[in-house]
XYZ file of C-alpha atoms in Angstrom:
435
model
C 85.712 134.044 15.050
C 82.071 133.045 14.443
C 79.681 135.717 15.714
C 76.085 134.855 16.513
C 73.216 137.088 17.577
C 70.719 135.242 19.780
C 67.287 136.097 21.103
C 66.052 134.393 24.275
C 62.336 134.044 25.030
C 61.493 132.812 28.521
C 63.591 133.981 31.467
C 62.745 131.490 34.192
C 65.416 129.524 36.022
C 66.699 127.951 32.792
C 66.612 131.219 30.869
C 68.395 133.027 33.665
C 70.976 130.250 33.837
C 71.579 130.475 30.094
C 72.049 134.260 30.206
C 74.579 133.772 32.986
C 76.533 131.283 30.849
C 76.507 133.599 27.837
C 77.444 136.690 29.851
C 80.403 134.951 31.463
C 82.021 134.620 28.034
C 82.673 130.915 28.462
C 86.265 129.836 27.820
C 84.878 126.920 25.835
C 83.205 129.424 23.483
C 86.461 131.355 23.130
C 88.508 128.245 22.362
C 85.879 127.185 19.824
C 86.121 130.589 18.151
C 82.538 131.555 18.966
C 81.274 134.980 20.046
C 77.653 135.176 21.174
C 75.739 138.447 21.454
C 72.448 138.520 23.355
C 70.516 140.670 20.878
C 67.093 140.502 22.532
C 65.105 138.975 25.362
C 61.438 138.435 26.145
C 59.404 137.269 29.143
C 56.043 137.862 30.774
C 57.386 139.993 33.641
C 59.828 142.695 32.623
C 60.693 143.752 36.182
C 61.415 140.422 37.854
C 64.963 139.898 39.151
C 66.659 137.157 37.093
C 69.955 137.274 38.968
C 71.802 138.698 35.952
C 72.068 142.282 34.667
C 69.645 142.936 31.803
C 70.476 146.595 31.194
C 71.428 147.309 27.615
C 69.695 144.224 26.202
C 66.749 145.016 23.940
C 63.439 143.942 25.481
C 60.528 142.517 23.482
C 57.088 142.213 25.028
C 56.074 139.861 22.214
C 58.249 136.737 21.700
C 56.977 136.481 18.108
C 58.421 139.907 17.368
C 61.725 138.804 18.875
C 61.652 135.648 16.739
C 61.401 137.778 13.579
C 64.047 140.322 14.627
C 67.646 140.656 13.440
C 68.992 137.532 15.132
C 70.698 134.344 13.986
C 69.271 131.989 16.641
C 65.942 132.115 18.457
C 65.999 130.297 21.811
C 62.565 129.262 23.117
C 62.340 128.586 26.867
C 58.702 129.617 27.331
C 57.263 126.097 27.576
C 53.955 124.553 26.571
C 52.953 122.691 23.437
C 50.880 125.504 21.981
C 50.199 129.204 22.395
C 53.120 131.622 22.566
C 55.843 128.994 22.348
C 54.550 127.381 19.184
C 53.719 130.712 17.512
C 57.185 132.117 18.223
C 59.051 129.017 17.021
C 56.992 128.884 13.824
C 57.684 132.583 13.249
C 61.419 132.144 13.735
C 61.667 129.158 11.395
C 59.523 130.881 8.769
C 61.864 133.883 8.964
C 64.889 131.664 8.348
C 66.237 131.699 11.901
C 67.845 128.738 13.617
C 65.868 127.604 16.668
C 66.924 126.013 19.948
C 64.310 124.872 22.451
C 64.094 123.004 25.747
C 60.373 122.462 25.189
C 59.680 118.711 25.227
C 55.917 119.140 24.837
C 56.339 121.283 21.735
C 58.712 118.831 20.029
C 56.707 115.736 21.008
C 53.354 117.107 19.877
C 54.369 119.322 16.928
C 57.927 118.242 16.115
C 57.121 116.697 12.741
C 55.403 119.877 11.553
C 58.244 122.061 12.836
C 60.846 119.738 11.316
C 59.249 120.068 7.878
C 59.249 123.856 8.246
C 62.904 123.956 9.338
C 63.978 121.651 6.520
C 62.054 123.690 3.954
C 63.775 126.861 5.140
C 67.221 125.249 5.396
C 67.683 126.102 9.073
C 68.350 124.056 12.200
C 65.986 123.092 14.989
C 67.846 121.750 18.031
C 66.348 120.451 21.274
C 69.040 118.629 23.278
C 67.728 120.169 26.511
C 64.216 118.808 25.916
C 65.189 115.276 26.992
C 67.128 114.421 30.164
C 68.706 117.895 30.515
C 72.426 117.291 31.135
C 72.487 113.823 29.553
C 73.356 114.029 25.825
C 70.514 111.693 24.888
C 69.569 113.372 21.618
C 73.201 113.627 20.557
C 73.722 109.944 21.338
C 70.815 108.874 19.124
C 71.340 111.381 16.302
C 75.094 110.939 16.325
C 76.685 107.896 17.879
C 73.790 105.533 17.173
C 72.742 107.040 13.849
C 74.070 104.127 11.785
C 72.609 101.440 14.067
C 69.230 99.760 13.952
C 67.633 100.595 17.313
C 65.021 98.125 18.518
C 64.467 99.198 22.115
C 64.693 102.393 24.156
C 64.221 102.242 27.924
C 64.518 105.115 30.314
C 63.871 106.672 33.670
C 62.883 109.983 32.150
C 61.414 111.965 35.037
C 63.534 113.029 37.995
C 60.548 113.961 40.156
C 59.087 110.457 40.061
C 62.443 108.791 40.539
C 63.158 110.948 43.573
C 59.766 110.127 45.096
C 60.064 106.385 44.497
C 63.584 106.422 45.937
C 62.345 108.243 49.044
C 59.507 105.767 49.497
C 61.923 102.843 49.273
C 64.644 104.280 51.488
C 62.537 105.907 54.212
C 59.228 104.045 54.099
C 57.460 107.298 53.260
C 53.963 107.280 51.827
C 53.313 108.631 48.346
C 51.848 111.804 49.853
C 54.857 112.387 52.126
C 57.337 111.778 49.303
C 55.461 114.240 47.092
C 55.504 116.918 49.788
C 59.253 116.491 50.220
C 59.795 116.664 46.444
C 57.800 119.900 46.342
C 59.771 121.330 49.271
C 63.048 120.648 47.458
C 61.786 122.062 44.165
C 61.715 118.730 42.316
C 57.912 118.844 41.988
C 55.588 121.688 41.019
C 52.670 122.855 43.144
C 50.506 120.967 40.622
C 52.615 117.832 40.041
C 50.221 116.114 37.619
C 52.424 116.566 34.562
C 55.274 114.721 36.295
C 53.584 112.096 38.503
C 50.978 111.368 35.825
C 53.683 110.254 33.388
C 53.065 112.960 30.758
C 56.500 114.558 31.040
C 58.170 111.168 30.554
C 55.851 110.394 27.631
C 56.834 113.581 25.797
C 60.498 112.615 26.133
C 59.841 109.026 25.062
C 58.004 110.249 21.970
C 61.000 112.334 20.890
C 63.443 109.484 21.471
C 61.245 107.044 19.548
C 60.995 109.349 16.524
C 64.774 109.614 16.353
C 65.610 106.041 17.319
C 63.152 104.327 14.996
C 63.032 106.885 12.133
C 59.274 106.798 12.697
C 56.532 109.422 12.589
C 55.396 108.709 16.152
C 52.153 110.336 17.255
C 52.294 111.364 20.922
C 48.626 110.420 21.364
C 49.426 106.741 20.657
C 51.604 106.379 23.783
C 50.026 104.454 26.671
C 50.555 106.567 29.805
C 50.133 105.758 33.478
C 51.826 107.466 36.399
C 52.835 106.668 39.947
C 49.830 108.089 41.812
C 48.561 104.627 42.789
C 51.905 103.305 44.045
C 51.702 102.746 47.791
C 54.229 102.201 50.552
C 52.940 98.634 50.674
C 53.799 98.105 47.003
C 57.288 99.475 47.613
C 57.799 97.169 50.607
C 56.410 94.115 48.815
C 58.652 94.773 45.810
C 61.665 94.802 48.105
C 60.601 91.449 49.555
C 60.646 90.119 45.994
C 64.067 91.697 45.261
C 62.662 94.357 42.958
C 62.560 98.152 42.874
C 59.664 100.148 41.446
C 60.562 102.729 38.803
C 58.548 104.834 36.362
C 59.793 103.738 32.946
C 59.385 104.931 29.408
C 59.714 101.989 27.020
C 59.662 102.011 23.231
C 60.147 98.723 21.400
C 60.224 98.072 17.652
C 59.491 94.629 16.267
C 58.079 93.110 13.090
C 54.609 93.583 14.601
C 55.075 97.325 15.074
C 55.833 99.703 17.926
C 55.087 99.300 21.619
C 55.079 102.703 23.319
C 54.398 102.962 27.014
C 55.112 104.960 30.160
C 54.249 103.013 33.303
C 55.475 102.049 36.770
C 57.315 98.740 36.730
C 59.121 96.315 38.989
C 62.777 96.069 37.951
C 65.280 93.577 39.357
C 67.214 95.317 42.137
C 70.533 94.334 40.527
C 69.706 95.983 37.212
C 71.479 99.333 36.645
C 68.105 100.880 35.849
C 66.813 99.956 39.303
C 69.908 101.416 40.940
C 69.333 104.894 39.473
C 68.382 106.893 42.564
C 67.041 110.309 43.477
C 66.353 112.764 40.640
C 68.777 111.094 38.213
C 67.692 109.879 34.792
C 69.003 106.829 32.966
C 68.653 105.854 29.307
C 69.312 102.537 27.607
C 69.477 102.054 23.832
C 69.580 98.558 22.368
C 70.251 97.792 18.726
C 72.520 96.384 16.049
C 75.450 96.632 15.866
C 75.882 98.868 18.944
C 74.469 96.345 21.439
C 73.308 97.875 24.732
C 74.341 101.450 25.520
C 73.489 103.096 28.837
C 73.927 106.728 29.854
C 72.845 108.393 33.068
C 73.087 111.645 34.956
C 71.084 114.665 36.119
C 67.809 114.759 34.216
C 66.635 118.159 35.369
C 67.792 121.405 36.931
C 68.620 124.884 35.718
C 72.352 124.233 35.338
C 72.259 121.038 33.256
C 69.363 122.306 31.111
C 70.983 125.670 30.398
C 74.264 123.899 29.594
C 72.461 121.680 27.064
C 70.999 124.778 25.376
C 74.455 126.372 25.259
C 75.844 123.191 23.704
C 73.304 123.507 20.896
C 74.554 127.047 20.232
C 78.062 125.633 19.789
C 76.740 122.952 17.416
C 75.082 125.590 15.229
C 78.205 127.768 15.272
C 80.230 124.798 14.042
C 77.891 124.327 11.127
C 75.961 121.408 12.578
C 72.730 120.749 10.791
C 71.048 118.001 8.852
C 67.560 116.649 9.467
C 65.822 117.660 12.690
C 65.400 113.983 13.500
C 67.556 111.138 12.216
C 65.867 111.244 8.809
C 64.116 114.063 6.944
C 60.589 114.561 8.264
C 58.977 113.488 4.992
C 60.939 110.210 5.004
C 60.060 109.069 8.512
C 58.311 105.698 8.574
C 54.660 105.247 9.427
C 54.885 102.235 11.734
C 51.910 100.491 13.311
C 51.500 101.081 17.048
C 50.444 97.984 18.989
C 47.383 98.342 21.217
C 48.620 98.470 24.853
C 45.968 95.915 25.829
C 47.612 93.407 23.456
C 51.057 93.812 24.960
C 52.300 90.865 26.979
C 54.561 90.485 29.963
C 54.860 89.450 33.583
C 52.846 91.171 36.291
C 52.847 91.870 40.013
C 49.462 91.611 41.752
C 48.737 92.769 45.314
C 45.374 92.054 46.924
C 44.105 93.000 50.378
C 41.862 90.215 51.701
C 39.481 90.039 54.586
C 40.714 87.359 56.949
C 38.288 84.606 55.955
C 38.946 80.903 55.215
C 39.457 79.960 51.572
C 40.150 83.473 50.316
C 43.616 82.726 48.931
C 42.415 79.512 47.289
C 39.609 81.444 45.578
C 42.111 83.956 44.179
C 44.437 81.297 42.788
C 41.452 79.460 41.284
C 40.321 82.663 39.533
C 43.762 83.119 38.013
C 43.882 79.489 36.880
C 40.448 79.695 35.217
C 41.729 82.653 33.205
C 44.929 80.844 32.154
C 47.186 83.101 34.216
C 50.060 81.117 35.684
C 51.562 82.111 39.041
C 55.352 82.477 39.115
C 55.762 83.277 42.824
C 53.480 83.903 45.771
C 54.146 85.926 48.890
C 51.796 86.490 51.796
C 53.322 89.578 53.373
C 50.995 89.427 56.393
C 53.674 87.236 57.969
C 56.442 89.662 57.026
C 57.312 92.120 59.795
C 58.389 94.678 57.196
C 54.832 94.918 55.850
C 52.641 94.529 58.906
C 52.391 98.269 59.532
C 50.734 98.779 56.139
C 47.788 96.436 56.804
C 44.492 96.758 58.694
C 44.411 94.447 61.729
C 41.600 92.258 60.364
C 43.076 91.718 56.884
C 45.821 89.865 55.067
C 47.758 90.894 51.990
C 48.455 88.508 49.143
C 51.237 89.375 46.681
C 52.045 87.277 43.647
C 53.870 87.500 40.366
C 52.724 85.895 37.140
C 54.304 84.318 34.117
C 53.835 86.166 30.827
C 50.254 87.048 29.938
C 48.434 89.774 28.043
C 47.756 93.116 29.688
C 44.075 92.921 28.766
C 43.688 89.542 30.477
C 45.557 90.687 33.588
C 43.476 93.831 34.053
C 40.246 91.929 33.380
C 41.087 89.374 36.073
C 41.997 92.163 38.521
C 38.546 93.695 37.983
C 36.924 90.295 38.551
C 38.892 89.800 41.770
C 37.968 93.279 43.047
C 34.279 92.302 42.956
C 34.671 89.395 45.375
C 33.121 89.968 48.788
C 36.290 89.120 50.697
C 38.504 91.591 48.778
C 39.097 95.048 50.245
C 39.844 97.949 47.936
C 41.217 97.759 44.413
C 43.963 95.218 43.607
C 47.312 96.721 42.594
C 48.603 95.579 39.205
C 52.126 96.587 38.134
C 54.164 95.319 35.205
C 57.450 93.496 35.737
C 60.189 94.414 33.281
C 63.185 92.118 32.773
C 66.086 93.717 30.904
C 68.872 91.197 31.377
């Protein structure tokens, strides 16, 4: 029987869920020959009810003190890239303790530093719960795909955004209404910026890219845009074009370097990525010789996240180790990151026009002068499904382009917005084709 003493810092919903798993003496642990003792706990509020009995467990006001105590594994569930979380994890690693964390921001922004420290001390740093909760994304890349050359990673990495976009598509809800419903159900925080702004997805993408490409990816090099500007009209127009809008994290490796981006995108409605609904996450890895691998499931929630942390405990008990990422931190490649403005692709463009003669012709002429070729054109003002989104004295023009550079597309959109017959700011969204 392998006996492990663990210390848990952070007793929110995930921490409480983990304590419940450990206290129930999981049959899986017994069959694996593992006995886990909760040797210490720490949180900001000592008296809050966590739904599990805490009597008899040693309490630490300072997580750093807990990290240095007589434990085998320090489990960090505090959150945040810096401050208490970082200090406690550094203290635990420096003291020769194994560390498990669900903290995506910490790993994305300081993972290389922490990996070097763990490898110097000969201890493990595991973080399965930091990406996609109940989906074994990290395990898939570090294990099953470890011998393959990964060239693209695509994912719906934020359940909050996917739930909101699904609601907008299925019910016709506005962005604001979908956000309120997500907050009511607990999918979105009171301040949802971290989720809807794309930062949560970007942290996860950074971690996946480091592992998948054996590259020292800097989080600050990721191009990030969220879903705040997606409107009900965009959702409806996408449906008319047989697309769904999803917030995607995309990392691509080529001879030119890395493309790293989190952005809303139109995805063909028949693609499995587009069919991922509600708060679910989906991940696709493409490479040689594995081909295309897709995994999906619950990307958030106390149960799946706590279960992922518990799975890391089992991995440590079984002697799992090796580099924190796919390769030792000091051997990760320094790959060039391509400027997002130089990235190319197809685009969706929606423009609200005042109802004046020649307006559409002027728009198409502007695109032609800038060498942007139109793939399809839709004037949704004649579509009953979109009429309710338009002012009475206006018309909406929606078009898709052939491949062009992002810089050229955004420059043309700014030029179009300055025309006297254009109302508001044109909507520009990338189109991603994965087939």
